[in-house]
XYZ file of C-alpha atoms in Angstrom:
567
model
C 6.991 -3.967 30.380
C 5.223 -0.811 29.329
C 4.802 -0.386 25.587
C 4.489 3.054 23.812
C 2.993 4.382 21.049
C 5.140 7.021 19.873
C 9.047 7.361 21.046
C 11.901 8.900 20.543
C 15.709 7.056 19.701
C 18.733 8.968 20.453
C 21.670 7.412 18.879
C 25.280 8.450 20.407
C 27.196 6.141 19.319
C 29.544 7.126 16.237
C 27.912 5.564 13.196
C 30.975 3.129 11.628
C 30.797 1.765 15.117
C 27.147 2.173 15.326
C 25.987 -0.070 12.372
C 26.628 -3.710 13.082
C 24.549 -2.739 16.389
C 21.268 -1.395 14.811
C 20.147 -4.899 14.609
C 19.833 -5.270 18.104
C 18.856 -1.578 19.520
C 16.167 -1.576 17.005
C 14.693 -4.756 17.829
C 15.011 -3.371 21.759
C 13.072 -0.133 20.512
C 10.577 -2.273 18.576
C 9.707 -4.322 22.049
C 8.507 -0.569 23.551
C 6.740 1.455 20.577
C 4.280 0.074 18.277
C 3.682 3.165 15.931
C 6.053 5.399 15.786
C 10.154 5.515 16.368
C 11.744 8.844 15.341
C 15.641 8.578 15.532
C 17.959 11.370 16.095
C 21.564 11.077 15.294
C 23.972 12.567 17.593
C 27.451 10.789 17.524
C 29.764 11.689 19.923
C 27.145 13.447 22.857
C 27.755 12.326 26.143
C 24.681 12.096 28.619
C 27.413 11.361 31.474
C 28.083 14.930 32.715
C 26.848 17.440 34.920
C 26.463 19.798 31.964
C 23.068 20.026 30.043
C 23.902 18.020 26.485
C 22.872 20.188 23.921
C 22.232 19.299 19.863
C 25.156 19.831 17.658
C 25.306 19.662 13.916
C 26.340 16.363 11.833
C 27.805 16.984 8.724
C 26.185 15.575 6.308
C 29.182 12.918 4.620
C 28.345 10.118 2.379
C 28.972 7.933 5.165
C 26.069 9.567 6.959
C 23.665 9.109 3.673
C 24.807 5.341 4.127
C 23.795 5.024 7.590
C 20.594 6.499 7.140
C 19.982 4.224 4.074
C 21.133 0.996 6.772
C 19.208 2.055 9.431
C 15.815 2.080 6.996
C 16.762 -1.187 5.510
C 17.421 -2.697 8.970
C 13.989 -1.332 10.350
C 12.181 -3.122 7.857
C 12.165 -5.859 9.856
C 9.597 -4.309 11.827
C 6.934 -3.642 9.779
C 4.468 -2.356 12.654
C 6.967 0.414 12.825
C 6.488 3.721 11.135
C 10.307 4.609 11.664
C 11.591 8.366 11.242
C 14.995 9.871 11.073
C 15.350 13.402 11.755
C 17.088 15.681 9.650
C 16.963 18.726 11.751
C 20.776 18.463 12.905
C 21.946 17.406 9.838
C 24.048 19.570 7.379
C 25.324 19.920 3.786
C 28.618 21.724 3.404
C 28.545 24.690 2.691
C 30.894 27.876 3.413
C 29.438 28.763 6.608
C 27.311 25.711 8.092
C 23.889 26.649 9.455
C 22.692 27.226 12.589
C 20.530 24.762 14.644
C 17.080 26.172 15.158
C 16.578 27.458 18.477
C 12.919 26.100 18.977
C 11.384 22.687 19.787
C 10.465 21.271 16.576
C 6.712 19.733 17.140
C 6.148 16.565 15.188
C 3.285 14.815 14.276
C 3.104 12.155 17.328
C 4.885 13.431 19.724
C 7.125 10.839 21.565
C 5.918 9.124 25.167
C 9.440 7.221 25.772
C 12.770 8.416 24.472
C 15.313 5.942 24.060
C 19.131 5.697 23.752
C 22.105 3.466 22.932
C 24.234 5.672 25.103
C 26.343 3.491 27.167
C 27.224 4.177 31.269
C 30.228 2.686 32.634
C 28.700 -0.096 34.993
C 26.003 -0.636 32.068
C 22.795 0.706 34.699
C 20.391 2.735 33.867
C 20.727 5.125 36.715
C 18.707 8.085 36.961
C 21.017 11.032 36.359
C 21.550 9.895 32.606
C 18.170 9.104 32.183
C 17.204 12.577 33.458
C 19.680 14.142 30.972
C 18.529 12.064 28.432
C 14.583 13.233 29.018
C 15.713 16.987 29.396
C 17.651 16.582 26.085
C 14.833 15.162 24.183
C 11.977 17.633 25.342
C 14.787 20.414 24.717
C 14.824 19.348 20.714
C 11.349 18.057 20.127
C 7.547 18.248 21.458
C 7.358 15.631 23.595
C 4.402 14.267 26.069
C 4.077 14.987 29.786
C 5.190 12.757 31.654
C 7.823 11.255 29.096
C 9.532 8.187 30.046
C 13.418 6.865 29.091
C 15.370 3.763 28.498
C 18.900 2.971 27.970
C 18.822 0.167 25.499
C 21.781 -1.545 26.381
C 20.787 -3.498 29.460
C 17.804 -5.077 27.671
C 19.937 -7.002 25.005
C 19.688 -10.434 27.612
C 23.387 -11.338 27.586
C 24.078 -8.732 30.286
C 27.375 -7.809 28.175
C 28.020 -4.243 26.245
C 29.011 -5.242 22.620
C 32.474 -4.946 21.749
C 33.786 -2.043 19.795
C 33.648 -3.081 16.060
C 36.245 -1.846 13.737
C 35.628 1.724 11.721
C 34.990 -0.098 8.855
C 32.675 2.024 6.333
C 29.377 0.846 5.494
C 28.381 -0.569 1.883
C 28.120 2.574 -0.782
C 24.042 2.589 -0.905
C 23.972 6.211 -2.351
C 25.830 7.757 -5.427
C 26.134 10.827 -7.727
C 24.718 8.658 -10.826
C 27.799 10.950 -12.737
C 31.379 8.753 -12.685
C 33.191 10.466 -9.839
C 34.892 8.963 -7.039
C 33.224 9.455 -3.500
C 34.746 8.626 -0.039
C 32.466 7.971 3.032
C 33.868 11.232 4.886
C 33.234 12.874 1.597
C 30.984 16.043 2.651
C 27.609 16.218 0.726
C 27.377 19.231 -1.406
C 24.038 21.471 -1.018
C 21.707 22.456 -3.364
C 19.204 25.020 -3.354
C 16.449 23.548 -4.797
C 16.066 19.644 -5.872
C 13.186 16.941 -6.733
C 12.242 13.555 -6.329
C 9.267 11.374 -7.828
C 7.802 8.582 -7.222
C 4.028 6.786 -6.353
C 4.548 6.826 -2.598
C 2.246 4.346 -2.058
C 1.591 3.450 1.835
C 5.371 4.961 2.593
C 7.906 2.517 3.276
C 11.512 2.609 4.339
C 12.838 2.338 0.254
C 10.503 5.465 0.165
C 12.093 7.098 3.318
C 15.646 6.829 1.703
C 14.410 8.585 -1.485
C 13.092 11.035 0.245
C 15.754 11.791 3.450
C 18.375 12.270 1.193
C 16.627 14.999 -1.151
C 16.059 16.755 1.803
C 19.529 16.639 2.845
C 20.740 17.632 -0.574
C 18.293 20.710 -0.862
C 18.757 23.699 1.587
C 15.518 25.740 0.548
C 12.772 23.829 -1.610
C 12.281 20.205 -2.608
C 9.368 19.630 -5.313
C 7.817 16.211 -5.021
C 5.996 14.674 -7.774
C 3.328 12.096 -6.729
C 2.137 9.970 -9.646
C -1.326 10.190 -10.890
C -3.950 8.971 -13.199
C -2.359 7.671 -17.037
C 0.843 6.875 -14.802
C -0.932 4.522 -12.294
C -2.469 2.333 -14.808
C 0.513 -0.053 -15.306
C 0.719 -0.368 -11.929
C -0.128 -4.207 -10.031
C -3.507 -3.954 -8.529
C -4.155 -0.958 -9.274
C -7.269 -1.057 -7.409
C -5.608 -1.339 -4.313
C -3.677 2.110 -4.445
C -4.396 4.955 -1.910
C -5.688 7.668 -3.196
C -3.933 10.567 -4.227
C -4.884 12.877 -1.653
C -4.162 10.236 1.027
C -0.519 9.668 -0.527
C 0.077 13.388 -0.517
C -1.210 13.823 3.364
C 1.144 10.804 4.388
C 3.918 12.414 2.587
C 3.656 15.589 3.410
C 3.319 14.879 7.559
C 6.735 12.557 7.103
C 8.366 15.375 4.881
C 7.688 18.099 7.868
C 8.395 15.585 10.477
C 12.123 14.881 9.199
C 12.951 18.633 8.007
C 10.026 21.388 8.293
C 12.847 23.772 7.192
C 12.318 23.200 4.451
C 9.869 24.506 1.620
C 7.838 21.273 0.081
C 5.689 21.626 -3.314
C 4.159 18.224 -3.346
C 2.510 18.054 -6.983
C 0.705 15.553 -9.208
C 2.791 13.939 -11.406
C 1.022 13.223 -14.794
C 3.634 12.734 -17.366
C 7.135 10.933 -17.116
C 9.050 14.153 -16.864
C 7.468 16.043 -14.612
C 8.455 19.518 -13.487
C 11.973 18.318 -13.255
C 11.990 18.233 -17.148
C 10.616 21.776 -17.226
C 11.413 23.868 -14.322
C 14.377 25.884 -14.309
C 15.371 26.371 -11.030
C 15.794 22.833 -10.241
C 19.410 21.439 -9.541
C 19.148 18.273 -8.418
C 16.551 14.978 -8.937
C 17.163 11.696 -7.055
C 16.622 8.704 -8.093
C 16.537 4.966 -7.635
C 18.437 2.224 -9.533
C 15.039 1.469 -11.195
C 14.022 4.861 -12.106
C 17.831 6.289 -13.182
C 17.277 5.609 -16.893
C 14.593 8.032 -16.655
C 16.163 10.502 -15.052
C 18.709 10.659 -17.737
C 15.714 11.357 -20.352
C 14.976 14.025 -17.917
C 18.088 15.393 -18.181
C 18.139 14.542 -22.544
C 14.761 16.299 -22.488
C 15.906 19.606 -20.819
C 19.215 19.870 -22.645
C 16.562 20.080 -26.136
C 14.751 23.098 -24.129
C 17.753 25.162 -23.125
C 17.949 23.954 -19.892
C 21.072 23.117 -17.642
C 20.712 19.132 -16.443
C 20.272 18.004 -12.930
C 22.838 16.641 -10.835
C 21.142 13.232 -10.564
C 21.959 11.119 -7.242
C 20.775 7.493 -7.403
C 19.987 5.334 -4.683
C 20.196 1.391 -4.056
C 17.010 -0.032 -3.958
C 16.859 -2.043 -0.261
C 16.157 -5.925 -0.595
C 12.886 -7.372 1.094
C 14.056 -10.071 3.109
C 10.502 -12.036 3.017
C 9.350 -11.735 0.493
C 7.494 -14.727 -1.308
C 7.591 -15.890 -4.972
C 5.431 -14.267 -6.464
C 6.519 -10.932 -5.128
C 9.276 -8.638 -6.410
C 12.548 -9.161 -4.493
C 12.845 -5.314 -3.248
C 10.841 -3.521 -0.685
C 8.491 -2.094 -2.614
C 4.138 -1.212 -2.500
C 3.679 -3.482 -5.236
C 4.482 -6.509 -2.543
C 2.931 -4.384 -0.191
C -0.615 -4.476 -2.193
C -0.404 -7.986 -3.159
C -0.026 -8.698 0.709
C -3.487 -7.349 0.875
C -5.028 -9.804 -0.717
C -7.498 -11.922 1.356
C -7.072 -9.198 3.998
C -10.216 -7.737 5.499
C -10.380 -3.981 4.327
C -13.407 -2.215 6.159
C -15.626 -3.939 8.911
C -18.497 -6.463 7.602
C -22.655 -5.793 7.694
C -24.481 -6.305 10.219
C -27.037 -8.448 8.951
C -29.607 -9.291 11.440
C -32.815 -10.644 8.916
C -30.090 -12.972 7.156
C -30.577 -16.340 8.549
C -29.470 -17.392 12.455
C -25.630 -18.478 11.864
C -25.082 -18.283 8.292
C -22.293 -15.821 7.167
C -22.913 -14.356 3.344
C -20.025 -13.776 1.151
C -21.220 -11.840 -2.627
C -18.322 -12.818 -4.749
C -18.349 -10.415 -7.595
C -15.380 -9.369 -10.568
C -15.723 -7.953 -14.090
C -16.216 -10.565 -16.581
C -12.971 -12.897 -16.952
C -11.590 -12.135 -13.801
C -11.181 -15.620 -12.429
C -14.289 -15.152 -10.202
C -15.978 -18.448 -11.259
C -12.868 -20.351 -10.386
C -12.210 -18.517 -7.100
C -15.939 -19.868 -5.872
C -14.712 -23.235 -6.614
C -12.265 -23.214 -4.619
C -14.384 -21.564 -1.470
C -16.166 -24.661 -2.184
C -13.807 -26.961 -1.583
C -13.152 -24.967 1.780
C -16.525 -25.588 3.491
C -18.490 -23.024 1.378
C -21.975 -23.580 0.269
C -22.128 -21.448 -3.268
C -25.103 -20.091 -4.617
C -24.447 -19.159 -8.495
C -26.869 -16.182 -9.559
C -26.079 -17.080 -13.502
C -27.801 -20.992 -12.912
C -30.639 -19.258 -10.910
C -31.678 -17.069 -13.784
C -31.192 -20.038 -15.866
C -33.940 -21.497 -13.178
C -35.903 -17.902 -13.607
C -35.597 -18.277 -17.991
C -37.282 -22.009 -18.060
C -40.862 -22.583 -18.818
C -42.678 -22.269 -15.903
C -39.469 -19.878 -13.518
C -40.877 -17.037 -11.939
C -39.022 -14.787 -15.027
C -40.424 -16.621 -17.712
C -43.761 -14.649 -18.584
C -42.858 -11.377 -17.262
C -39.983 -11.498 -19.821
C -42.477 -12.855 -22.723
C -44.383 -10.197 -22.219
C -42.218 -7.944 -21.515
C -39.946 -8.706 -24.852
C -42.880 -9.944 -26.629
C -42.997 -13.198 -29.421
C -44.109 -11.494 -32.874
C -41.115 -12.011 -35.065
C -40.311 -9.727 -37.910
C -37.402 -9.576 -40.290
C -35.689 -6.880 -37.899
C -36.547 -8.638 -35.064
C -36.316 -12.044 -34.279
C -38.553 -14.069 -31.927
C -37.065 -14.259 -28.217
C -38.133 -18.029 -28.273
C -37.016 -21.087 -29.808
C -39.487 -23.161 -31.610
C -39.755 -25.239 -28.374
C -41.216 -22.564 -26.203
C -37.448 -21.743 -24.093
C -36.108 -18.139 -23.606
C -33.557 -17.684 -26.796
C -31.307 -15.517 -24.429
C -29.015 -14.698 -27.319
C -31.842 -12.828 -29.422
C -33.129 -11.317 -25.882
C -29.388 -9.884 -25.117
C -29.319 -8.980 -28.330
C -32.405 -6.713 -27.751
C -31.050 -5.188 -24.575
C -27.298 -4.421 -25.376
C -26.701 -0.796 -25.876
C -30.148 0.136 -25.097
C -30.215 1.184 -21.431
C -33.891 1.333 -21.230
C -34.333 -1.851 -22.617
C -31.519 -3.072 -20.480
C -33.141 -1.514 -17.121
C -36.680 -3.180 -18.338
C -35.164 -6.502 -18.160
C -32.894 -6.239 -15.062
C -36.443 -4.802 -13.382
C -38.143 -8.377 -13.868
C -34.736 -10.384 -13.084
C -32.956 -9.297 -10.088
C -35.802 -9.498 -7.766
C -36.708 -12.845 -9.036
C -33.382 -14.230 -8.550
C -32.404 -12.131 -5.561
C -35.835 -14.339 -3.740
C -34.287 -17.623 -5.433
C -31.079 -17.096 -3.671
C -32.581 -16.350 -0.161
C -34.023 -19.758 -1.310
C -30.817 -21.201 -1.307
C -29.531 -19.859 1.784
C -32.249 -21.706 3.645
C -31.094 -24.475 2.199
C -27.645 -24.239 2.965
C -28.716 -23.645 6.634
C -30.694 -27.060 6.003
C -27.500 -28.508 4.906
C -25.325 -27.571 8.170
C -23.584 -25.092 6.594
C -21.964 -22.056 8.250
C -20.660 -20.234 5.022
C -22.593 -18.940 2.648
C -20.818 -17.461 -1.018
C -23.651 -15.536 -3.915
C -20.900 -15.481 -6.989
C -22.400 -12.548 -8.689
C -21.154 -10.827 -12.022
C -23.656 -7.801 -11.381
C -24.006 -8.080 -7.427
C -23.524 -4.289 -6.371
C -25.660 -3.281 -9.807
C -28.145 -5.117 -8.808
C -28.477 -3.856 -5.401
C -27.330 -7.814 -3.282
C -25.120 -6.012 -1.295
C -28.007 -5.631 1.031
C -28.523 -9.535 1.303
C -24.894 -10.634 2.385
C -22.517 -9.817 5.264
C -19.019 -9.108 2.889
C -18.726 -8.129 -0.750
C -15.420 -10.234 -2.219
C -14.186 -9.030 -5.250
C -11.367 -10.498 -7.918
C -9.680 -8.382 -10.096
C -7.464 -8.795 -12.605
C -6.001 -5.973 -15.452
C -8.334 -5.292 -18.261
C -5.997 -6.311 -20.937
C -5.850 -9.602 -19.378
C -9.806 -9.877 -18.917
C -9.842 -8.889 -22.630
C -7.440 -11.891 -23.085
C -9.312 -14.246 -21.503
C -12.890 -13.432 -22.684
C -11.590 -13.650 -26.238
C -10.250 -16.822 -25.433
C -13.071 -18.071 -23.407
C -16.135 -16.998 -25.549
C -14.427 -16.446 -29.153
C -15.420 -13.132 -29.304
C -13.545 -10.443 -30.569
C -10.997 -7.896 -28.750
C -13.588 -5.356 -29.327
C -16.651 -7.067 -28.158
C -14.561 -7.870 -25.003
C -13.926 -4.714 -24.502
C -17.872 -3.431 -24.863
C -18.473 -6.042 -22.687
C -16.528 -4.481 -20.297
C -17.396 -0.994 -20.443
C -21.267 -2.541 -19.710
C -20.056 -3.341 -16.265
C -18.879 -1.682 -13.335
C -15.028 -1.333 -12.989
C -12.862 -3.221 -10.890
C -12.188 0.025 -9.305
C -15.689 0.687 -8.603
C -16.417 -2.441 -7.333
C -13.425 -2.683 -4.810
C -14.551 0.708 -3.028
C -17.394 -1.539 -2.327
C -15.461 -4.331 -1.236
C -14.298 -5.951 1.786
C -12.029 -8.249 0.615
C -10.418 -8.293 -2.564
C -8.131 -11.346 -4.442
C -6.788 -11.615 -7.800
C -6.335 -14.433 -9.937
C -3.484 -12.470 -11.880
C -0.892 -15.485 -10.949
C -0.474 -19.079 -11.330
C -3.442 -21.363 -9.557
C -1.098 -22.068 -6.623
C -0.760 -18.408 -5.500
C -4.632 -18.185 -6.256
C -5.296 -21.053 -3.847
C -2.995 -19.825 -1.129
C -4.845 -16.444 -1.285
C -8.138 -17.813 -0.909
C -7.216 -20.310 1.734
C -5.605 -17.180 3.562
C -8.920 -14.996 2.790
C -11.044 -18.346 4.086
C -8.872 -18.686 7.645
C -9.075 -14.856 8.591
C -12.996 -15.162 7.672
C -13.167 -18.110 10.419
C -11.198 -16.098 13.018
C -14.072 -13.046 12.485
C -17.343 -14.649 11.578
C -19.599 -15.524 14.507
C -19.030 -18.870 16.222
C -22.011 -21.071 16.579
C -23.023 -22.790 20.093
């Protein structure tokens, strides 16, 4: 069986009907595209006659909003699936319904197979609907040469049509967040210009329902706000978020994909209010069940400036299925990030000079992250673990390879002002020496100058030991691994991060010091931010030390599957 990138899913069955069936005709669909499934509602259309079909409007009921909210939830099942429903054919009322465009709306991957629930009488696919059903599709939408088509129902395996179901309506998913009753045939009302807000992190199918029905409810111009900077910071794993401009080029291709009739102003969104607490021409702001409080003090906030309130329309958040414990119940990025964890993100070094079948992990994390704890546990996996903080303890002692640069360096003539960097039996006081280089960058760099070399040739050391050992798995657990430039000594940079407040928490619990020295501590370091960029795998030990295991023992069998097998 041929499988497709892109494709194309013509539904004709009318949707009350239609919706205990989705189940099924998407799970068909998912068998033949792995990308890409755009889905065009057309209840009613026959493919059966001589007559070319042509595209009709839907109007646009609550019923429809519904369905479109279903058919997202369903296809989150199939997560490989980036699923779009067009909006092209569908309209708000209005006292004279538009017209259908009369060009062939080009998306973004055009479709190679077009697909359809569209039933023929003996339940064949026969090639007189299927031609109908290819000249229909490449009479709506850019399509590739040589498209292909499928009738869905013959690959459901029981050789059977499903029965007609009963016109029952579907569960009420989307509402006018005011108190008035709605029906399912209820006609939409249009709006000229609306909003919608949200982080739009890696797009999913809650997203898409946001989104689809804004752009149903606005005829001329829907203003997206796409958080930003002080409004990310609360978000879990932060780190992990696309950037803006990435969110804003996913958006915007899905946006003109499902209606390009539209007029888009996709802006940052840098406060909780946005433009839809200040711009005047807005009507209408959906929402979610999560964020509807706040658009009520959008709506509290523009009644204080003279402005008319929003018509606010809220929508059911959609229930993840699989999620796991630890993860929020709803389909949402924040499960979608924390499913990233232990993942590879960008291909590994080559390392050629490392030695002959010994794979190098630098384990690195701002201070209190958990990153101690997480090499432990690598450990107990198989890993041989080279800790940088015992080698410069190593480098320190009388007689280490640090241990006169740094007198001389630092010097031993104590004065009031100045205390001597040794203790009365000859050893490194590294308190009074950190003392000396806090704060004092040329100091610092002075120091770091004799040290990292030193213990960067101490833990090639150990690596030839660990290849003396029979070990296959190498881990450097680094604090300042990418400062100091050991990046270029191992195969993967692994990184655990955790929120600052809690590494503040931690550190003052761990070493007594106070919430401000935690926090200078801190700022001396790179940011978890900073260090993921460099990263190829990042975990977090934000959780209890059960989830932290079952990350790195995820992160540990997805290393085995890639690292080079020895003979």
């Amino acid at each position: 069986m041929a499988v497709f990138r892109s494709g194309l899913l013509v539904l004709t069955t009318p949707l009350a009907s239609l919706a205990p069936r989705l189940s099924p005709i998407l799970t068909s669909a998912a068998r033949l595209v792995n990308h890409t499934l755009y889905v065009h509602l057309q209840p009613g259309m026959s493919l059966g006659g001589p007559a070319q079909p042509q595209s009709s409007l839907v109007q646009a009921t609550f019923e429809v909003l519904d369905f479109i909210a279903h058919l997202y939830a369903g296809a989150d099942v199939h997560r490989h699936l980036d699923v779009r429903i067009l909006l092209t054919n569908i309209g708000v009322k209005s006292a004279s319904l538009p017209s259908l465009p009369n060009s062939v709306q080009n998306l973004a991957h055009p479709p190679e197979v077009v697909l359809t629930d569209f039933q023929t009488l003996d339940g064949s696919q026969y090639n007189p609907v299927k031609q109908q059903l290819e000249r229909y599709a490449t009479s709506c939408y850019s399509c590739c040469p040589q498209l292909a088509s499928v009738l869905l129902y013959p690959d459901y395996g029981s050789g059977e049509l499903p029965v007609e179901s009963l016109d029952v309506p579907l569960p009420s998913t989307i509402r006018p967040a005011s108190p008035v009753t709605r029906s399912p045939k209820q006609p939409v009302r249009g709006y000229h210009r609306g909003a919608v807000g949200g982080t739009f992190d890696r797009l999913h199918n809650a997203h898409k329902v946001l989104l689809s029905v804004a752009c149903i409810l606005a005829q001329e111009q829907l203003v997206v706000g796409v958080a930003d900077k002080d409004l990310l910071k609360s978000k879990l794993l932060p780190e992990l978020l696309q950037p803006y401009a990435e969110r804003v080029e996913h958006l915007s291709e899905f946006l003109v994909d499902i209606k390009p009739s539209l007029t888009f102003d996709i802006i940052p969104l840098l406060d909780p209010y946005g433009p839809a607490g200040s711009n005047p021409s807005l009507e209408f702001l959906v929402v979610s069940e999560e964020t509807c409080r706040g658009g009520m003090a959008v709506n509290r906030f523009r009644l204080e400036n003279d402005l008319e309130e929003l018509a606010l329309y809220q929508i059911q958040l959609l229930k993840d299925q699989n999620h796991k414990d630890n993860e929020e119940d709803k389909v949402s990025s924040s499960s979608f990030r924390q499913r990233m964890l232990g993942n590879l993100l960008r291909p590994p070094y080559k390392r050629p000079e490392l030695p002959t079948h010994l794979y190098v992990i630098g384990l690195t994390g701002i201070s209190g992250s958990g990153k101690s704890s997480v090499a432990q546990r690598l450990k107990g996996l198989g890993a041989y673990v080279i800790d940088s903080d015992q080698l410069g303890h190593r480098a320190y002692a009388p007689g280490g390879p640090a241990y006169q640069p740094v007198v001389e360096a630092f010097g031993t003539v104590p004065c009031l002002c100045r205390p001597d960097i040794l203790h009365k039996d000859g050893i490194i006081n590294r308190k009074v020496l950190g003392s000396r280089v806090f704060g004092n960058k040329k100091q610092l760099k002075i120091l770091t100058d004799i040290m990292w070399p030193v213990i960067a040739k101490l833990a090639r050391e150990e690596m030839d030991q660990a290849v003396a050992e029979g070990k296959h798995v190498c881990v450097i657990d680094a604090a300042m691994l990418l400062e100091a430039g050991w990046q270029n000594m191992v195969h993967e940079v692994w990184t655990v991060v955790i929120p600052e407040t809690e590494a503040i928490r931690r550190i003052v619990e761990r070493d007594g010091l106070s919430e401000a020295a935690a926090q200078s501590r801190l700022q001396s370091q790179m940011s978890g931010q900073q260090l993921v960029d460099q990263s190829h795998v990042v975990l977090s030990t934000l959780w209890e030390p059960h989830v932290t295991q079952r990350q790195v023992e995820k992160a540990w069998a997805l290393l085995q599957k890639r690292i080079p097998q020895t003979p």
